[in-house]
Amino acid sequence: MEEKTKKTKAGKAAAKNLVIVESPAKAKTLERFLGEDYKVLSSYGHIRDLKKHDFSVDLKNFKPEYEIPAEKAELVRSLRTAAKKADTVWLASDEDREGEAISWHLAQVLGLPVEDTRRIVFHEITETAILNAIKQPRHIDLNLVNAQQARRVLDRIVGFTLSPVLWRKLKPNLSAGRVQSVAVRLIVEREREIEAFKSESSYRVTAVFTTDQAELKAELNQRFATEEEARQFLESCKDLQFSISDITKKPMRRTPAPPFTTSTLQQEAARKLGFTVSQTMSVAQRLYEAGIITYMRTDSVNLSTLCLNSSHKEIVENLGDRYAKRRQYQTSSKGAQEAHEAIRPTYMNRREIEGTSPERRLYDLIWKRTIASQMADAELEKTTITIQAGKATFAATAEVVTFDGFLHVYRESASDDAETETADTGTIDATLTVGQQLGYKEILATQRFSQGPLRYTEASLVHKLEELGIGRPSTYATIISTVQQRGYVERGDKKGHKQGYIQLTLKPQKDVKRAEKSEIVGNEKGKLLPTDIGTVVNDFLVRYFPAIVDYNFTANTEKEFDEIAQGKENWQQMMGEFYQELAPQCEKVLNERASGHVGERILGTDPQGRTVTVKIGRFGPVVQVGTVDDAEKPRFAQLGKGQSIQSITLEEALELFRLPRTLGQYEQSDVVIGAGRFGPYVLHQKKYASLPKGTDPLQITLDEAIALIEEQRKADAQRHLKQFDEEPELEIINGRFGPYLTYKGQNYRLPKTVKDATALTAAECLDIIKAQADKPKGRTRARKS
């Protein structure tokens, strides 16, 4: 046994073939299928990129300047060593443009000839797929590489050219992105559509009709504009005779949705599982690298013959022949050239998997969607009953599933923009006949209000970006996370508000009764909301750089990337044409004298007649009282939580200047409530304590403030372990990772031999500091991965 183990280790060390993949998880999965002649290593994503803080693009020919990041230096050395020892190097990064670029960078850095290096791709990590890929290697596709380089360089040009303009004209540390700015524009414009929307009311009439056997819910085929019109109609119903004028039954079919693409998976996982887009991609990545599902970045809905056959077998064995229907969907996306198959389980007979809860739930969703796509249509019967009374026409409808088909397994969720209000008609009695007289239990006229546009969720934003042709499947998660990280958009909730409505009720032998009711409307969760900074940056870009945030321009840019990927366009020429238009416009905007602060809004004047404005300041949205031309210096106040420069009123703005406020004295010193960059605080004896989240700084009492002061003192006492009278600048602090020394503004760690930090004397502390200060300073070697 020992001899066999030694032989195996020796075989691995002397492997003739080196396979390089992107992730260690993928490497482990591949090792299960390849023999001892293959050694599998991971590049941990890209091994080189544009420099982080430099432009890194030669504007003469737009050639990018790449570097190996310091954290990847040791990894690159180990890959070079392994590549020199191997007879053959196989580059097995992902099959999209990004993966192709990773392989190209590996070839460049490891000194592998691009024209001879073996590039292998596979859509699923199974033994069959891997061995087939080994049998059919190809060369690195430089057209795909150039398409990736074009995207990377163009984004760098936009970021490094536009961002300094934003710093100068708006505030420091802002940034602009080619696709991200367009996403922000969509969200800002939707918010303005909502603000501008004027709701109109109408009266919807429903009735509960009765027979000897059952009740029948129906809706009038018209709505009334006013309460008076609705009342007149109900009054007229007192003398009407209601009868069934028509009964129609119509067979219907519903077909299953196609298997998942990247965007449809992101949308459905958001609606059904509550996942964010980035969470969906992270979980799907783990499932793919474990060999459980096929590649998760695709805009194709095709399924392999193997999947079609195995799905058919699974359906027939478990549900019977009637439930099976073989389908091959056609991909309609024009840019669908980066993958060859939809997202599906690698083995359709694997109904469940082991793993984390998110992994199991997402896999279950993918399995159901895939299997449902190969199932028979659902068969339904729609019954419509028309009820006539004079000129009034009511309709009752009901759908009955006569054969569930694919619905037995999977039911697609409704779109975020789907109509939510539908008539609840219930079931329909099969004994009803044409001409039959009906009574009524009640007839209601309910005031309804037209619904405005809905805010975007992550799922509906992905759908909109795809609809406009902006971005590609591999970029949606990055786009949405980036706009949130930059503080331009936040994912939050909008509290609903109480809305009153009128309901008129008619019951047999009674007068029409009027009731005033209320309901909570407009309650939204997990929606994408533009921040003040996001709104101002968007308005600035729309005004001065309309092409950058133009939807058609951004979509056409994506098409140009596709042309480059197909070898039909020169990417460096594309960069030159773009830069020649952008650079002069940036120069022009930088040299323009602004007539006022961008995004500034005048609210009015304060009681002293000074101008009150709201704008984006150095540290975010602020209210300013006065101007630089006044004799008295301007005063500033940060906006509070939930306040926006778009909606804050003059009265709300002036309230912010009630701080700082003195509550009284404690220990013969003033207790002051103020507001700072990081929120409201208590100030006492030159020490600060933050107010708890949700505490109103204008309502807090002196006793509550004193309690916060005492809590802060306790926390400080636990942190400041020991001070020394003979060395006032020396202190022992209890930090996040244990006690340490601080002396003259510098921190020093304690030796592991110190068991009780508080027992140290000042002299012992100074000896520790001197020993560390005397140590020679040198570069720390990176830890081997």
Coordinates of N, CA and C in Angstrom, one line a residue, residues 201-405:
S201 N -58.8 58.4 -10.4 CA -59.6 57.4 -9.8 C -60.8 57.0 -10.7
S202 N -61.3 55.9 -10.5 CA -62.5 55.4 -11.3 C -63.2 54.4 -10.3
Y203 N -64.4 54.0 -10.7 CA -65.2 53.1 -9.9 C -65.4 51.8 -10.6
R204 N -64.9 50.7 -10.0 CA -65.0 49.4 -10.5 C -66.2 48.7 -9.9
V205 N -67.0 48.1 -10.7 CA -68.3 47.5 -10.2 C -68.2 46.0 -10.3
T206 N -68.3 45.3 -9.1 CA -68.4 43.9 -9.1 C -69.7 43.4 -8.4
A207 N -70.1 42.2 -8.7 CA -71.3 41.7 -8.1 C -71.2 40.3 -7.7
V208 N -72.0 39.9 -6.7 CA -72.1 38.5 -6.4 C -73.6 38.1 -6.7
F209 N -73.7 37.3 -7.8 CA -75.0 36.8 -8.2 C -75.3 35.5 -7.6
T210 N -76.6 35.2 -7.5 CA -77.0 34.0 -6.8 C -78.0 33.1 -7.6
T211 N -77.8 31.8 -7.4 CA -78.8 30.8 -7.9 C -79.2 30.0 -6.7
D212 N -80.1 29.0 -7.0 CA -80.5 28.2 -5.8 C -79.3 27.3 -5.3
Q213 N -78.3 27.1 -6.2 CA -77.3 26.2 -5.8 C -76.0 26.9 -5.4
A214 N -75.7 28.0 -6.0 CA -74.4 28.6 -5.8 C -74.3 30.1 -6.0
E215 N -73.2 30.7 -5.8 CA -72.9 32.1 -6.0 C -72.0 32.3 -7.2
L216 N -72.1 33.4 -7.9 CA -71.3 33.7 -9.0 C -70.7 35.1 -9.0
K217 N -69.4 35.2 -9.0 CA -68.8 36.5 -8.9 C -68.5 37.0 -10.3
A218 N -68.9 38.3 -10.6 CA -68.7 38.8 -11.9 C -68.4 40.3 -11.8
E219 N -67.9 40.9 -13.0 CA -67.5 42.3 -13.0 C -68.1 43.0 -14.2
L220 N -68.5 44.2 -14.0 CA -69.1 45.0 -15.0 C -68.1 45.4 -16.1
N221 N -68.5 45.4 -17.4 CA -67.5 45.6 -18.4 C -67.2 47.1 -18.7
Q222 N -67.5 47.9 -17.7 CA -67.1 49.3 -17.8 C -66.8 49.9 -16.4
R223 N -66.1 51.0 -16.4 CA -65.9 51.7 -15.1 C -66.4 53.1 -15.2
F224 N -66.7 53.6 -14.0 CA -67.3 55.0 -13.9 C -66.3 56.0 -13.4
A225 N -66.3 57.2 -14.0 CA -65.3 58.2 -13.6 C -65.6 58.9 -12.3
T226 N -66.9 59.0 -11.9 CA -67.2 59.7 -10.7 C -68.1 58.9 -9.8
E227 N -68.1 59.3 -8.5 CA -69.0 58.6 -7.5 C -70.4 58.8 -7.9
E228 N -70.8 59.9 -8.5 CA -72.2 60.1 -8.8 C -72.7 59.2 -9.9
E229 N -71.8 59.0 -10.9 CA -72.2 58.0 -12.0 C -72.3 56.6 -11.5
A230 N -71.4 56.2 -10.5 CA -71.4 54.9 -10.0 C -72.7 54.7 -9.1
R231 N -73.1 55.7 -8.4 CA -74.3 55.7 -7.6 C -75.5 55.5 -8.4
Q232 N -75.6 56.3 -9.5 CA -76.7 56.2 -10.4 C -76.9 54.8 -11.0
F233 N -75.7 54.2 -11.3 CA -75.8 52.9 -11.9 C -76.4 51.9 -10.8
L234 N -75.9 52.0 -9.6 CA -76.3 51.1 -8.5 C -77.8 51.3 -8.3
E235 N -78.3 52.5 -8.3 CA -79.7 52.8 -8.1 C -80.5 52.2 -9.2
S236 N -80.0 52.2 -10.4 CA -80.7 51.6 -11.6 C -80.8 50.1 -11.5
C237 N -79.8 49.5 -10.8 CA -79.8 48.0 -10.6 C -81.0 47.5 -9.8
K238 N -81.6 48.4 -9.0 CA -82.7 47.9 -8.1 C -83.8 47.4 -8.9
D239 N -84.0 47.9 -10.1 CA -85.2 47.6 -10.9 C -84.8 46.6 -12.1
L240 N -83.6 46.2 -12.2 CA -83.1 45.4 -13.3 C -83.3 43.9 -13.0
Q241 N -83.6 43.1 -14.1 CA -83.6 41.7 -14.0 C -82.4 41.1 -14.6
F242 N -81.6 40.3 -13.9 CA -80.3 39.8 -14.4 C -80.5 38.4 -14.9
S243 N -80.0 38.1 -16.1 CA -80.1 36.8 -16.6 C -78.9 36.4 -17.4
I244 N -78.6 35.2 -17.6 CA -77.4 34.7 -18.4 C -77.8 34.8 -19.8
S245 N -77.0 35.6 -20.6 CA -77.2 35.8 -22.0 C -76.3 34.9 -22.9
D246 N -75.2 34.4 -22.3 CA -74.3 33.6 -23.1 C -73.3 32.8 -22.2
I247 N -73.0 31.6 -22.6 CA -72.0 30.8 -21.9 C -71.1 30.2 -23.0
T248 N -69.8 30.5 -22.9 CA -68.8 30.0 -23.9 C -67.7 29.3 -23.1
K249 N -67.4 28.2 -23.7 CA -66.3 27.4 -23.2 C -65.2 27.2 -24.2
K250 N -64.0 27.6 -23.9 CA -62.9 27.6 -24.8 C -61.7 26.9 -24.3
P251 N -61.3 25.8 -25.1 CA -60.0 25.1 -24.6 C -58.8 26.0 -24.8
M252 N -57.9 25.9 -23.9 CA -56.6 26.7 -23.9 C -55.4 25.8 -23.6
R253 N -54.3 26.3 -24.1 CA -53.0 25.6 -23.8 C -52.0 26.6 -23.2
R254 N -51.2 26.1 -22.3 CA -50.1 26.9 -21.9 C -48.8 26.1 -22.1
T255 N -47.8 26.7 -22.7 CA -46.6 26.1 -23.0 C -45.5 26.5 -21.9
P256 N -44.6 25.6 -21.6 CA -43.6 25.9 -20.6 C -42.6 26.9 -21.1
A257 N -42.0 27.6 -20.2 CA -40.9 28.6 -20.5 C -39.7 27.8 -21.0
P258 N -38.8 28.4 -21.8 CA -37.6 27.8 -22.2 C -36.7 27.6 -21.0
P259 N -35.6 26.7 -21.1 CA -34.7 26.6 -20.0 C -33.9 27.9 -19.7
F260 N -33.2 28.0 -18.6 CA -32.7 29.2 -18.2 C -31.5 29.7 -19.0
T261 N -31.5 31.0 -19.3 CA -30.3 31.7 -19.7 C -29.8 32.5 -18.4
T262 N -28.7 33.2 -18.5 CA -28.2 33.9 -17.3 C -29.2 34.9 -16.8
S263 N -29.8 35.7 -17.7 CA -30.7 36.7 -17.3 C -32.0 36.2 -16.7
T264 N -32.5 35.2 -17.4 CA -33.8 34.6 -16.9 C -33.6 33.9 -15.5
L265 N -32.4 33.3 -15.3 CA -32.1 32.7 -14.0 C -32.0 33.7 -13.0
Q266 N -31.4 34.8 -13.3 CA -31.2 35.9 -12.3 C -32.6 36.5 -11.9
Q267 N -33.5 36.6 -12.9 CA -34.8 37.2 -12.7 C -35.7 36.3 -11.9
E268 N -35.7 35.0 -12.3 CA -36.5 34.0 -11.6 C -36.0 33.7 -10.2
A269 N -34.7 33.7 -10.0 CA -34.2 33.5 -8.6 C -34.5 34.6 -7.7
A270 N -34.5 35.8 -8.3 CA -34.9 37.0 -7.5 C -36.3 36.9 -7.1
R271 N -37.2 36.5 -8.0 CA -38.7 36.5 -7.7 C -39.1 35.3 -6.8
K272 N -38.5 34.2 -7.1 CA -39.0 33.0 -6.4 C -38.2 32.7 -5.1
L273 N -36.8 33.0 -5.1 CA -36.0 32.7 -4.0 C -35.6 33.9 -3.2
G274 N -35.8 35.1 -3.7 CA -35.4 36.4 -3.0 C -33.9 36.6 -3.1
F275 N -33.2 36.0 -4.1 CA -31.7 36.2 -4.3 C -31.4 37.5 -4.9
T276 N -30.3 38.1 -4.6 CA -29.8 39.2 -5.4 C -29.1 38.6 -6.6
V277 N -28.9 39.5 -7.6 CA -28.3 39.0 -8.8 C -26.9 38.5 -8.6
S278 N -26.1 39.2 -7.8 CA -24.8 38.7 -7.5 C -24.8 37.4 -6.7
Q279 N -25.8 37.2 -5.8 CA -25.9 36.0 -5.0 C -26.2 34.8 -5.9
T280 N -27.1 35.0 -6.9 CA -27.4 34.0 -7.9 C -26.2 33.6 -8.6
M281 N -25.4 34.5 -9.1 CA -24.2 34.2 -9.9 C -23.2 33.5 -9.0
S282 N -23.0 33.9 -7.8 CA -22.0 33.3 -6.9 C -22.4 31.8 -6.6
V283 N -23.7 31.6 -6.3 CA -24.2 30.2 -6.1 C -24.0 29.3 -7.3
A284 N -24.5 29.9 -8.5 CA -24.4 29.1 -9.7 C -22.9 28.8 -10.1
Q285 N -22.0 29.7 -9.8 CA -20.6 29.5 -10.0 C -20.1 28.2 -9.3
R286 N -20.5 28.2 -8.0 CA -20.1 27.0 -7.2 C -20.7 25.7 -7.7
L287 N -22.0 25.8 -8.1 CA -22.6 24.6 -8.7 C -21.9 24.1 -10.0
Y288 N -21.5 25.1 -10.8 CA -20.8 24.7 -12.1 C -19.5 24.1 -11.8
E289 N -18.7 24.8 -10.9 CA -17.4 24.3 -10.6 C -17.4 22.9 -9.9
A290 N -18.5 22.6 -9.3 CA -18.6 21.3 -8.7 C -19.1 20.2 -9.6
G291 N -19.3 20.6 -10.9 CA -19.8 19.7 -11.9 C -21.3 19.4 -11.8
I292 N -22.1 20.2 -11.2 CA -23.5 19.9 -10.9 C -24.4 20.5 -12.0
I293 N -24.0 21.8 -12.5 CA -24.8 22.4 -13.6 C -23.9 22.8 -14.7
T294 N -24.4 23.1 -15.9 CA -23.6 23.6 -17.0 C -23.2 25.0 -16.8
Y295 N -22.4 25.6 -17.7 CA -21.9 26.9 -17.6 C -23.0 27.9 -17.4
M296 N -22.8 28.8 -16.4 CA -23.9 29.7 -16.0 C -23.9 31.1 -16.6
R297 N -23.0 31.3 -17.6 CA -23.0 32.6 -18.3 C -23.3 32.3 -19.8
T298 N -24.6 32.5 -20.1 CA -25.0 32.1 -21.5 C -26.3 32.8 -21.8
D299 N -26.5 33.1 -23.1 CA -27.8 33.7 -23.5 C -28.4 32.7 -24.5
S300 N -28.0 31.4 -24.4 CA -28.6 30.4 -25.3 C -29.7 29.6 -24.6
V301 N -30.7 29.2 -25.3 CA -31.8 28.3 -24.7 C -31.7 26.9 -25.3
N302 N -30.7 26.6 -26.0 CA -30.5 25.3 -26.6 C -30.2 24.2 -25.5
L303 N -30.6 23.0 -25.8 CA -30.2 21.9 -24.9 C -29.6 20.8 -25.8
S304 N -28.6 20.1 -25.2 CA -27.9 19.1 -25.9 C -28.8 17.9 -26.1
T305 N -28.5 17.1 -27.1 CA -29.2 15.8 -27.4 C -29.2 14.9 -26.1
L306 N -28.1 14.9 -25.4 CA -27.9 14.1 -24.2 C -29.0 14.5 -23.2
C307 N -29.1 15.9 -23.0 CA -30.1 16.4 -22.0 C -31.5 16.1 -22.5
L308 N -31.8 16.2 -23.8 CA -33.1 16.0 -24.3 C -33.5 14.5 -24.0
N309 N -32.6 13.6 -24.3 CA -32.9 12.2 -24.1 C -33.0 11.8 -22.6
S310 N -32.1 12.3 -21.8 CA -32.2 12.0 -20.4 C -33.5 12.6 -19.7
S311 N -33.8 13.8 -20.2 CA -35.0 14.4 -19.6 C -36.3 13.6 -20.0
H312 N -36.3 13.2 -21.3 CA -37.5 12.4 -21.7 C -37.6 11.1 -20.9
K313 N -36.5 10.5 -20.7 CA -36.5 9.2 -19.9 C -37.0 9.5 -18.5
E314 N -36.5 10.6 -17.9 CA -36.9 10.9 -16.5 C -38.4 11.2 -16.4
I315 N -38.9 11.9 -17.4 CA -40.4 12.2 -17.3 C -41.2 11.0 -17.5
V316 N -40.9 10.1 -18.5 CA -41.7 8.9 -18.8 C -41.7 8.0 -17.6
E317 N -40.5 7.8 -17.0 CA -40.4 6.8 -15.9 C -41.2 7.3 -14.7
N318 N -41.2 8.6 -14.5 CA -41.9 9.1 -13.3 C -43.3 9.5 -13.4
L319 N -43.7 10.0 -14.6 CA -45.0 10.5 -14.8 C -45.8 9.9 -16.0
G320 N -45.1 9.2 -16.9 CA -45.8 8.6 -18.0 C -45.6 9.3 -19.3
D321 N -45.9 8.6 -20.4 CA -45.7 9.1 -21.7 C -46.5 10.4 -22.0
R322 N -47.7 10.5 -21.4 CA -48.5 11.7 -21.8 C -47.8 13.0 -21.3
Y323 N -47.0 13.0 -20.3 CA -46.4 14.2 -19.8 C -45.1 14.6 -20.6
A324 N -44.6 13.8 -21.5 CA -43.4 14.1 -22.2 C -43.6 14.7 -23.5
K325 N -42.9 15.8 -23.8 CA -42.9 16.4 -25.1 C -41.5 17.0 -25.4
R326 N -40.8 16.4 -26.3 CA -39.5 16.9 -26.7 C -39.5 18.3 -27.3
R327 N -38.7 19.2 -26.8 CA -38.7 20.5 -27.4 C -37.3 21.0 -27.5
Q328 N -37.0 21.7 -28.6 CA -35.7 22.4 -28.8 C -35.9 23.8 -29.1
Y329 N -35.6 24.7 -28.1 CA -35.9 26.1 -28.2 C -34.8 26.8 -29.1
Q330 N -35.2 27.8 -29.7 CA -34.2 28.6 -30.6 C -33.8 29.9 -29.9
T331 N -32.5 30.2 -29.9 CA -32.1 31.4 -29.3 C -32.3 32.6 -30.2
S332 N -33.0 33.6 -29.6 CA -33.4 34.8 -30.4 C -32.4 35.9 -30.2
S333 N -31.6 35.9 -29.1 CA -30.7 37.0 -28.8 C -29.7 37.2 -29.9
K334 N -29.5 38.4 -30.5 CA -28.6 38.6 -31.6 C -27.2 38.5 -31.1
G335 N -26.9 38.8 -29.9 CA -25.5 38.6 -29.4 C -25.1 37.3 -28.8
A336 N -26.0 36.3 -29.0 CA -25.8 35.0 -28.4 C -24.7 34.2 -29.1
Q337 N -23.5 34.5 -28.8 CA -22.4 33.8 -29.5 C -21.4 33.3 -28.6
E338 N -21.6 33.5 -27.3 CA -20.6 33.1 -26.3 C -20.8 31.8 -25.7
A339 N -21.9 31.1 -25.9 CA -22.1 29.8 -25.3 C -23.1 29.0 -26.2
H340 N -23.2 27.7 -25.9 CA -23.9 26.9 -26.9 C -25.1 26.2 -26.2
E341 N -25.3 26.4 -24.9 CA -26.3 25.6 -24.3 C -26.9 26.4 -23.1
A342 N -28.2 26.1 -22.8 CA -28.8 26.8 -21.7 C -28.2 26.3 -20.4
I343 N -28.6 26.9 -19.3 CA -28.2 26.5 -17.9 C -29.1 25.3 -17.5
R344 N -28.4 24.2 -17.2 CA -29.2 22.9 -16.9 C -28.4 22.1 -16.0
P345 N -29.0 21.1 -15.3 CA -28.2 20.1 -14.5 C -27.4 19.3 -15.4
T346 N -26.2 18.9 -15.0 CA -25.4 18.0 -15.8 C -26.0 16.6 -15.9
Y347 N -26.7 16.2 -14.9 CA -27.3 14.9 -14.9 C -28.8 15.0 -14.5
M348 N -29.7 14.8 -15.5 CA -31.1 15.1 -15.2 C -31.7 14.1 -14.2
N349 N -31.1 12.9 -14.0 CA -31.6 12.0 -13.0 C -31.2 12.3 -11.6
R350 N -30.5 13.4 -11.4 CA -30.1 13.9 -10.1 C -31.1 14.9 -9.6
R351 N -32.1 14.4 -8.9 CA -33.2 15.2 -8.5 C -32.8 16.2 -7.4
E352 N -32.0 15.8 -6.5 CA -31.6 16.6 -5.4 C -30.1 16.6 -5.2
I353 N -29.5 17.6 -4.6 CA -28.1 17.6 -4.4 C -27.8 17.9 -2.9
E354 N -26.6 17.6 -2.5 CA -26.1 18.0 -1.2 C -25.4 19.3 -1.3
G355 N -25.4 20.1 -0.3 CA -24.8 21.4 -0.3 C -25.5 22.4 0.6
T356 N -25.2 23.7 0.5 CA -25.8 24.7 1.3 C -27.2 24.9 0.9
S357 N -28.0 25.5 1.8 CA -29.4 25.8 1.4 C -29.6 26.6 0.1
P358 N -28.8 27.7 -0.1 CA -28.9 28.4 -1.3 C -28.6 27.5 -2.5
E359 N -27.6 26.7 -2.4 CA -27.2 25.8 -3.5 C -28.3 24.8 -3.8
R360 N -28.9 24.2 -2.8 CA -30.0 23.3 -3.0 C -31.2 23.9 -3.6
R361 N -31.5 25.1 -3.2 CA -32.7 25.8 -3.7 C -32.5 26.3 -5.1
L362 N -31.3 26.8 -5.5 CA -31.1 27.2 -6.8 C -31.0 26.0 -7.8
Y363 N -30.4 24.9 -7.3 CA -30.4 23.7 -8.2 C -31.8 23.2 -8.4
D364 N -32.6 23.2 -7.4 CA -34.0 22.7 -7.5 C -34.7 23.6 -8.6
L365 N -34.5 24.9 -8.6 CA -35.1 25.8 -9.5 C -34.7 25.5 -11.0
I366 N -33.4 25.2 -11.1 CA -32.8 24.9 -12.5 C -33.3 23.6 -12.9
W367 N -33.4 22.6 -12.1 CA -33.8 21.2 -12.5 C -35.3 21.3 -12.9
K368 N -36.1 22.0 -12.1 CA -37.6 22.1 -12.5 C -37.8 22.8 -13.8
R369 N -37.1 23.9 -14.0 CA -37.3 24.7 -15.2 C -36.8 23.9 -16.4
T370 N -35.7 23.1 -16.3 CA -35.2 22.3 -17.4 C -36.2 21.2 -17.7
I371 N -36.6 20.4 -16.7 CA -37.5 19.3 -16.9 C -38.8 19.7 -17.4
A372 N -39.3 20.9 -17.0 CA -40.6 21.4 -17.4 C -40.6 21.8 -18.9
S373 N -39.4 22.2 -19.3 CA -39.3 22.6 -20.8 C -39.5 21.5 -21.7
Q374 N -39.3 20.2 -21.2 CA -39.5 19.0 -22.0 C -40.8 18.3 -21.7
M375 N -41.7 19.0 -21.1 CA -43.0 18.4 -20.7 C -44.1 18.9 -21.6
A376 N -45.2 18.2 -21.6 CA -46.4 18.5 -22.4 C -47.0 19.8 -21.9
D377 N -47.8 20.4 -22.9 CA -48.5 21.6 -22.6 C -49.5 21.3 -21.5
A378 N -49.8 22.4 -20.7 CA -50.9 22.3 -19.7 C -52.2 22.6 -20.5
E379 N -53.3 21.8 -20.3 CA -54.5 22.0 -21.0 C -55.6 22.6 -20.0
L380 N -56.3 23.6 -20.4 CA -57.2 24.3 -19.6 C -58.5 24.5 -20.3
E381 N -59.6 24.8 -19.6 CA -60.8 25.1 -20.2 C -61.3 26.5 -19.6
K382 N -61.4 27.5 -20.4 CA -61.8 28.8 -19.9 C -63.3 29.0 -20.2
T383 N -64.1 29.2 -19.1 CA -65.5 29.4 -19.2 C -65.8 30.9 -19.0
T384 N -66.6 31.5 -19.9 CA -67.0 32.9 -19.7 C -68.5 32.9 -19.7
I385 N -69.1 33.5 -18.7 CA -70.6 33.6 -18.6 C -70.9 35.1 -18.7
T386 N -71.7 35.5 -19.6 CA -72.2 36.9 -19.8 C -73.5 37.0 -19.2
I387 N -73.6 38.1 -18.3 CA -74.9 38.3 -17.6 C -75.4 39.7 -18.0
Q388 N -76.6 39.7 -18.5 CA -77.2 40.9 -19.0 C -78.3 41.4 -18.2
A389 N -78.4 42.8 -18.1 CA -79.5 43.4 -17.4 C -79.7 44.8 -18.1
G390 N -80.6 44.9 -19.0 CA -80.7 46.2 -19.8 C -79.5 46.4 -20.6
K391 N -78.9 47.5 -20.5 CA -77.6 47.8 -21.2 C -76.4 47.4 -20.4
A392 N -76.6 47.0 -19.2 CA -75.5 46.6 -18.4 C -75.0 45.1 -18.7
T393 N -73.7 44.9 -18.8 CA -73.2 43.6 -19.1 C -72.1 43.3 -18.1
F394 N -72.3 42.2 -17.4 CA -71.3 41.6 -16.5 C -70.7 40.4 -17.1
A395 N -69.5 40.1 -16.7 CA -68.8 38.9 -17.1 C -68.2 38.1 -16.0
A396 N -68.4 36.8 -16.0 CA -67.7 36.0 -15.0 C -66.9 35.0 -15.7
T397 N -65.6 34.8 -15.3 CA -64.7 33.9 -16.0 C -64.0 33.0 -15.0
A398 N -63.7 31.8 -15.5 CA -63.0 30.8 -14.7 C -62.2 29.9 -15.5
E399 N -61.1 29.5 -15.1 CA -60.2 28.6 -15.8 C -60.1 27.3 -15.0
V400 N -60.3 26.2 -15.6 CA -60.1 24.9 -15.0 C -59.0 24.1 -15.7
V401 N -58.1 23.6 -14.9 CA -57.0 22.8 -15.5 C -57.5 21.4 -15.8
T402 N -57.6 21.0 -17.1 CA -58.1 19.6 -17.4 C -56.9 18.6 -17.5
F403 N -55.7 19.2 -17.7 CA -54.5 18.3 -17.7 C -53.3 19.2 -17.3
D404 N -52.7 18.9 -16.2 CA -51.7 19.9 -15.7 C -50.4 19.9 -16.5
G405 N -50.0 18.8 -17.2 CA -48.8 18.9 -18.0 C -47.6 19.4 -17.2

